[in-house]
Amino acid sequence: MASIKEQLEAKRRRTASVLIPVEDARREASEMERAKGRLALALAEESQGDTSELEAELEAAVSAWQAKHAEVVFQALGSDVYEGLLAPHYGAGGDLDPVAATPVLAAACAVDEDLQDIDWWIAQVASDRWSRGERADLFTALLQLNVDGLYRSVPKG
C-alpha cells in the first residue's frame, strides 16, 4: 500500500466529461425523466415484481438522450496557468466575463488536440447554434473543474 506521501505525489489533475447538446434533446430528456420516475416509484413501493423492463426503458431513454450530445473531456489547468489565462477577462468591477472566458478555458482545458483551438471555440460559442443556457452550462462546468475541490471537508465520525 502506498504511503500518504506517495499518494499525494501521484495526484493527477482532475478531468471532467461535459455533454454538449448537438441536437434538440428535450423530448428525450422528458422521456428519460418519466422513465426515472416510473422506476423510482416501483422501487419505492418495494414491489417484489421484476423491474427489468422499467430498467431497460430507462436505459433506452438515457441512450437516446446521450446520442444527441457530444462528450468533450476537459482537464483542469494548473492554478498559475488558470489565473494567467483569465486575468485579462475580468471587468472593472472584478467580475469574470463569461463570454470572453469560456472559449479561452475550453481551448486550454480540452484534452482532444482538435479542440484546443481558441479561435474555433470563439466561433462556436458565438454562433446562434448555442443557446445562452448551453454557454452558461459550459462556463460553469469549466469553472467547477478548475476551481472547486472534490471535497470541501471530510466529516469526522
C-alpha atoms as a PDB file:
ATOM      1  CA  MET A   1       0.000   0.000   0.000  1.00  0.00           C
ATOM      2  CA  ALA A   2       1.339   3.423  -0.945  1.00  0.00           C
ATOM      3  CA  SER A   3       2.112   5.909   1.788  1.00  0.00           C
ATOM      4  CA  ILE A   4       0.156   9.144   2.047  1.00  0.00           C
ATOM      5  CA  LYS A   5       3.176  10.970   0.671  1.00  0.00           C
ATOM      6  CA  GLU A   6       3.323   8.642  -2.334  1.00  0.00           C
ATOM      7  CA  GLN A   7      -0.399   9.022  -2.902  1.00  0.00           C
ATOM      8  CA  LEU A   8      -0.104  12.816  -2.903  1.00  0.00           C
ATOM      9  CA  GLU A   9       2.917  12.714  -5.210  1.00  0.00           C
ATOM     10  CA  ALA A  10       0.874  10.607  -7.671  1.00  0.00           C
ATOM     11  CA  LYS A  11      -2.016  13.087  -7.679  1.00  0.00           C
ATOM     12  CA  ARG A  12      -3.235  13.963 -11.164  1.00  0.00           C
ATOM     13  CA  ARG A  13      -5.125  16.959 -12.459  1.00  0.00           C
ATOM     14  CA  ARG A  14      -8.851  16.426 -12.488  1.00  0.00           C
ATOM     15  CA  THR A  15     -10.807  15.791 -15.650  1.00  0.00           C
ATOM     16  CA  ALA A  16     -14.478  16.231 -16.438  1.00  0.00           C
ATOM     17  CA  SER A  17     -16.633  14.982 -19.271  1.00  0.00           C
ATOM     18  CA  VAL A  18     -19.104  17.577 -20.439  1.00  0.00           C
ATOM     19  CA  LEU A  19     -22.046  16.542 -22.581  1.00  0.00           C
ATOM     20  CA  ILE A  20     -22.757  19.281 -25.088  1.00  0.00           C
ATOM     21  CA  PRO A  21     -26.057  19.057 -26.952  1.00  0.00           C
ATOM     22  CA  VAL A  22     -25.659  18.755 -30.708  1.00  0.00           C
ATOM     23  CA  GLU A  23     -29.374  18.213 -31.353  1.00  0.00           C
ATOM     24  CA  ASP A  24     -32.527  19.194 -29.525  1.00  0.00           C
ATOM     25  CA  ALA A  25     -32.936  16.514 -26.852  1.00  0.00           C
ATOM     26  CA  ARG A  26     -35.914  17.924 -24.959  1.00  0.00           C
ATOM     27  CA  ARG A  27     -38.191  15.051 -25.942  1.00  0.00           C
ATOM     28  CA  GLU A  28     -35.560  12.502 -24.937  1.00  0.00           C
ATOM     29  CA  ALA A  29     -34.961  14.341 -21.655  1.00  0.00           C
ATOM     30  CA  SER A  30     -38.676  14.228 -20.912  1.00  0.00           C
ATOM     31  CA  GLU A  31     -38.833  10.505 -21.708  1.00  0.00           C
ATOM     32  CA  MET A  32     -35.776   9.915 -19.534  1.00  0.00           C
ATOM     33  CA  GLU A  33     -37.364  11.772 -16.585  1.00  0.00           C
ATOM     34  CA  ARG A  34     -40.618   9.815 -16.959  1.00  0.00           C
ATOM     35  CA  ALA A  35     -38.719   6.521 -17.059  1.00  0.00           C
ATOM     36  CA  LYS A  36     -36.680   7.503 -13.985  1.00  0.00           C
ATOM     37  CA  GLY A  37     -39.871   8.414 -12.150  1.00  0.00           C
ATOM     38  CA  ARG A  38     -41.607   5.155 -13.015  1.00  0.00           C
ATOM     39  CA  LEU A  39     -38.583   3.118 -11.919  1.00  0.00           C
ATOM     40  CA  ALA A  40     -38.173   5.124  -8.706  1.00  0.00           C
ATOM     41  CA  LEU A  41     -41.865   4.629  -7.901  1.00  0.00           C
ATOM     42  CA  ALA A  42     -41.620   0.887  -8.473  1.00  0.00           C
ATOM     43  CA  LEU A  43     -38.530   0.656  -6.260  1.00  0.00           C
ATOM     44  CA  ALA A  44     -40.059   2.871  -3.548  1.00  0.00           C
ATOM     45  CA  GLU A  45     -43.109   0.648  -3.371  1.00  0.00           C
ATOM     46  CA  GLU A  46     -40.697  -2.207  -2.695  1.00  0.00           C
ATOM     47  CA  SER A  47     -42.609  -4.308  -5.127  1.00  0.00           C
ATOM     48  CA  GLN A  48     -41.415  -7.828  -5.440  1.00  0.00           C
ATOM     49  CA  GLY A  49     -42.117  -7.584  -9.144  1.00  0.00           C
ATOM     50  CA  ASP A  50     -39.497  -7.630 -11.853  1.00  0.00           C
ATOM     51  CA  THR A  51     -38.262  -4.112 -12.670  1.00  0.00           C
ATOM     52  CA  SER A  52     -36.020  -5.201 -15.542  1.00  0.00           C
ATOM     53  CA  GLU A  53     -38.497  -3.866 -18.113  1.00  0.00           C
ATOM     54  CA  LEU A  54     -38.513  -0.450 -16.411  1.00  0.00           C
ATOM     55  CA  GLU A  55     -34.718  -0.511 -16.143  1.00  0.00           C
ATOM     56  CA  ALA A  56     -34.450  -1.325 -19.864  1.00  0.00           C
ATOM     57  CA  GLU A  57     -36.861   1.535 -20.646  1.00  0.00           C
ATOM     58  CA  LEU A  58     -34.721   3.956 -18.633  1.00  0.00           C
ATOM     59  CA  GLU A  59     -31.522   2.698 -20.258  1.00  0.00           C
ATOM     60  CA  ALA A  60     -33.024   3.205 -23.731  1.00  0.00           C
ATOM     61  CA  ALA A  61     -34.176   6.727 -22.822  1.00  0.00           C
ATOM     62  CA  VAL A  62     -30.732   7.630 -21.443  1.00  0.00           C
ATOM     63  CA  SER A  63     -29.043   6.237 -24.564  1.00  0.00           C
ATOM     64  CA  ALA A  64     -31.364   8.242 -26.831  1.00  0.00           C
ATOM     65  CA  TRP A  65     -30.607  11.395 -24.816  1.00  0.00           C
ATOM     66  CA  GLN A  66     -26.848  10.766 -24.873  1.00  0.00           C
ATOM     67  CA  ALA A  67     -26.897  10.176 -28.632  1.00  0.00           C
ATOM     68  CA  LYS A  68     -27.903  13.804 -29.073  1.00  0.00           C
ATOM     69  CA  HIS A  69     -24.875  15.059 -27.138  1.00  0.00           C
ATOM     70  CA  ALA A  70     -21.152  15.185 -27.835  1.00  0.00           C
ATOM     71  CA  GLU A  71     -18.936  14.188 -24.924  1.00  0.00           C
ATOM     72  CA  VAL A  72     -15.975  16.536 -24.527  1.00  0.00           C
ATOM     73  CA  VAL A  73     -13.276  15.766 -21.974  1.00  0.00           C
ATOM     74  CA  PHE A  74     -11.611  18.690 -20.238  1.00  0.00           C
ATOM     75  CA  GLN A  75      -8.654  18.654 -17.838  1.00  0.00           C
ATOM     76  CA  ALA A  76      -8.076  21.160 -15.049  1.00  0.00           C
ATOM     77  CA  LEU A  77      -5.260  23.629 -15.523  1.00  0.00           C
ATOM     78  CA  GLY A  78      -2.527  24.374 -13.039  1.00  0.00           C
ATOM     79  CA  SER A  79      -3.620  27.269 -10.831  1.00  0.00           C
ATOM     80  CA  ASP A  80      -0.955  29.649 -12.207  1.00  0.00           C
ATOM     81  CA  VAL A  81      -1.934  28.865 -15.802  1.00  0.00           C
ATOM     82  CA  TYR A  82      -5.632  29.195 -14.967  1.00  0.00           C
ATOM     83  CA  GLU A  83      -5.195  32.575 -13.283  1.00  0.00           C
ATOM     84  CA  GLY A  84      -2.889  33.841 -16.041  1.00  0.00           C
ATOM     85  CA  LEU A  85      -5.326  32.915 -18.795  1.00  0.00           C
ATOM     86  CA  LEU A  86      -8.274  34.552 -17.090  1.00  0.00           C
ATOM     87  CA  ALA A  87      -6.571  37.697 -15.750  1.00  0.00           C
ATOM     88  CA  PRO A  88      -7.350  39.754 -18.891  1.00  0.00           C
ATOM     89  CA  HIS A  89     -11.027  38.734 -18.757  1.00  0.00           C
ATOM     90  CA  TYR A  90     -12.034  40.432 -15.517  1.00  0.00           C
ATOM     91  CA  GLY A  91     -14.155  43.569 -15.795  1.00  0.00           C
ATOM     92  CA  ALA A  92     -13.698  46.837 -13.932  1.00  0.00           C
ATOM     93  CA  GLY A  93     -15.933  45.556 -11.108  1.00  0.00           C
ATOM     94  CA  GLY A  94     -13.774  42.484 -10.637  1.00  0.00           C
ATOM     95  CA  ASP A  95     -16.254  40.082 -12.244  1.00  0.00           C
ATOM     96  CA  LEU A  96     -15.098  37.473 -14.713  1.00  0.00           C
ATOM     97  CA  ASP A  97     -16.591  37.973 -18.209  1.00  0.00           C
ATOM     98  CA  PRO A  98     -18.046  34.552 -19.085  1.00  0.00           C
ATOM     99  CA  VAL A  99     -18.429  35.418 -22.779  1.00  0.00           C
ATOM    100  CA  ALA A 100     -14.700  36.077 -23.108  1.00  0.00           C
ATOM    101  CA  ALA A 101     -13.556  33.431 -20.615  1.00  0.00           C
ATOM    102  CA  THR A 102     -15.497  30.427 -21.929  1.00  0.00           C
ATOM    103  CA  PRO A 103     -13.611  29.911 -25.209  1.00  0.00           C
ATOM    104  CA  VAL A 104     -10.263  30.582 -23.515  1.00  0.00           C
ATOM    105  CA  LEU A 105     -10.942  27.957 -20.852  1.00  0.00           C
ATOM    106  CA  ALA A 106     -12.473  25.472 -23.293  1.00  0.00           C
ATOM    107  CA  ALA A 107      -9.447  25.593 -25.606  1.00  0.00           C
ATOM    108  CA  ALA A 108      -6.933  25.441 -22.756  1.00  0.00           C
ATOM    109  CA  CYS A 109      -8.687  22.599 -20.914  1.00  0.00           C
ATOM    110  CA  ALA A 110      -9.707  20.421 -23.892  1.00  0.00           C
ATOM    111  CA  VAL A 111      -7.962  17.064 -23.861  1.00  0.00           C
ATOM    112  CA  ASP A 112      -8.620  16.423 -27.562  1.00  0.00           C
ATOM    113  CA  GLU A 113      -5.987  18.326 -29.565  1.00  0.00           C
ATOM    114  CA  ASP A 114      -8.561  19.124 -32.276  1.00  0.00           C
ATOM    115  CA  LEU A 115     -10.487  21.146 -29.676  1.00  0.00           C
ATOM    116  CA  GLN A 116      -7.561  23.223 -28.428  1.00  0.00           C
ATOM    117  CA  ASP A 117      -8.050  25.998 -30.991  1.00  0.00           C
ATOM    118  CA  ILE A 118      -9.270  29.155 -29.243  1.00  0.00           C
ATOM    119  CA  ASP A 119     -10.482  30.764 -32.480  1.00  0.00           C
ATOM    120  CA  TRP A 120     -12.633  27.706 -33.167  1.00  0.00           C
ATOM    121  CA  TRP A 121     -14.176  27.924 -29.670  1.00  0.00           C
ATOM    122  CA  ILE A 122     -14.792  31.654 -30.057  1.00  0.00           C
ATOM    123  CA  ALA A 123     -16.692  30.996 -33.298  1.00  0.00           C
ATOM    124  CA  GLN A 124     -18.590  28.060 -31.796  1.00  0.00           C
ATOM    125  CA  VAL A 125     -19.919  29.707 -28.654  1.00  0.00           C
ATOM    126  CA  ALA A 126     -20.640  32.968 -30.500  1.00  0.00           C
ATOM    127  CA  SER A 127     -22.748  31.198 -33.096  1.00  0.00           C
ATOM    128  CA  ASP A 128     -26.524  31.142 -32.910  1.00  0.00           C
ATOM    129  CA  ARG A 129     -26.373  27.353 -32.610  1.00  0.00           C
ATOM    130  CA  TRP A 130     -25.520  27.747 -28.904  1.00  0.00           C
ATOM    131  CA  SER A 131     -28.224  28.847 -26.519  1.00  0.00           C
ATOM    132  CA  ARG A 132     -27.477  31.158 -23.636  1.00  0.00           C
ATOM    133  CA  GLY A 133     -28.053  28.231 -21.270  1.00  0.00           C
ATOM    134  CA  GLU A 134     -25.619  25.974 -23.144  1.00  0.00           C
ATOM    135  CA  ARG A 135     -22.932  28.663 -22.951  1.00  0.00           C
ATOM    136  CA  ALA A 136     -23.615  29.134 -19.246  1.00  0.00           C
ATOM    137  CA  ASP A 137     -23.514  25.380 -18.618  1.00  0.00           C
ATOM    138  CA  LEU A 138     -20.142  25.052 -20.352  1.00  0.00           C
ATOM    139  CA  PHE A 139     -18.718  28.043 -18.476  1.00  0.00           C
ATOM    140  CA  THR A 140     -19.949  26.642 -15.157  1.00  0.00           C
ATOM    141  CA  ALA A 141     -18.505  23.187 -15.882  1.00  0.00           C
ATOM    142  CA  LEU A 142     -15.106  24.681 -16.750  1.00  0.00           C
ATOM    143  CA  LEU A 143     -15.098  26.856 -13.624  1.00  0.00           C
ATOM    144  CA  GLN A 144     -16.038  23.930 -11.400  1.00  0.00           C
ATOM    145  CA  LEU A 145     -13.337  21.789 -12.943  1.00  0.00           C
ATOM    146  CA  ASN A 146     -10.662  24.386 -12.258  1.00  0.00           C
ATOM    147  CA  VAL A 147     -11.838  25.947  -9.008  1.00  0.00           C
ATOM    148  CA  ASP A 148     -13.948  23.559  -6.989  1.00  0.00           C
ATOM    149  CA  GLY A 149     -12.370  20.830  -4.902  1.00  0.00           C
ATOM    150  CA  LEU A 150     -13.852  17.380  -4.921  1.00  0.00           C
ATOM    151  CA  TYR A 151     -14.490  17.575  -1.200  1.00  0.00           C
ATOM    152  CA  ARG A 152     -14.831  20.735   0.831  1.00  0.00           C
ATOM    153  CA  SER A 153     -14.173  18.763   4.008  1.00  0.00           C
ATOM    154  CA  VAL A 154     -14.335  15.224   5.219  1.00  0.00           C
ATOM    155  CA  PRO A 155     -16.602  14.901   8.222  1.00  0.00           C
ATOM    156  CA  LYS A 156     -15.135  13.301  11.293  1.00  0.00           C
ATOM    157  CA  GLY A 157     -17.235  10.465  12.567  1.00  0.00           C
END
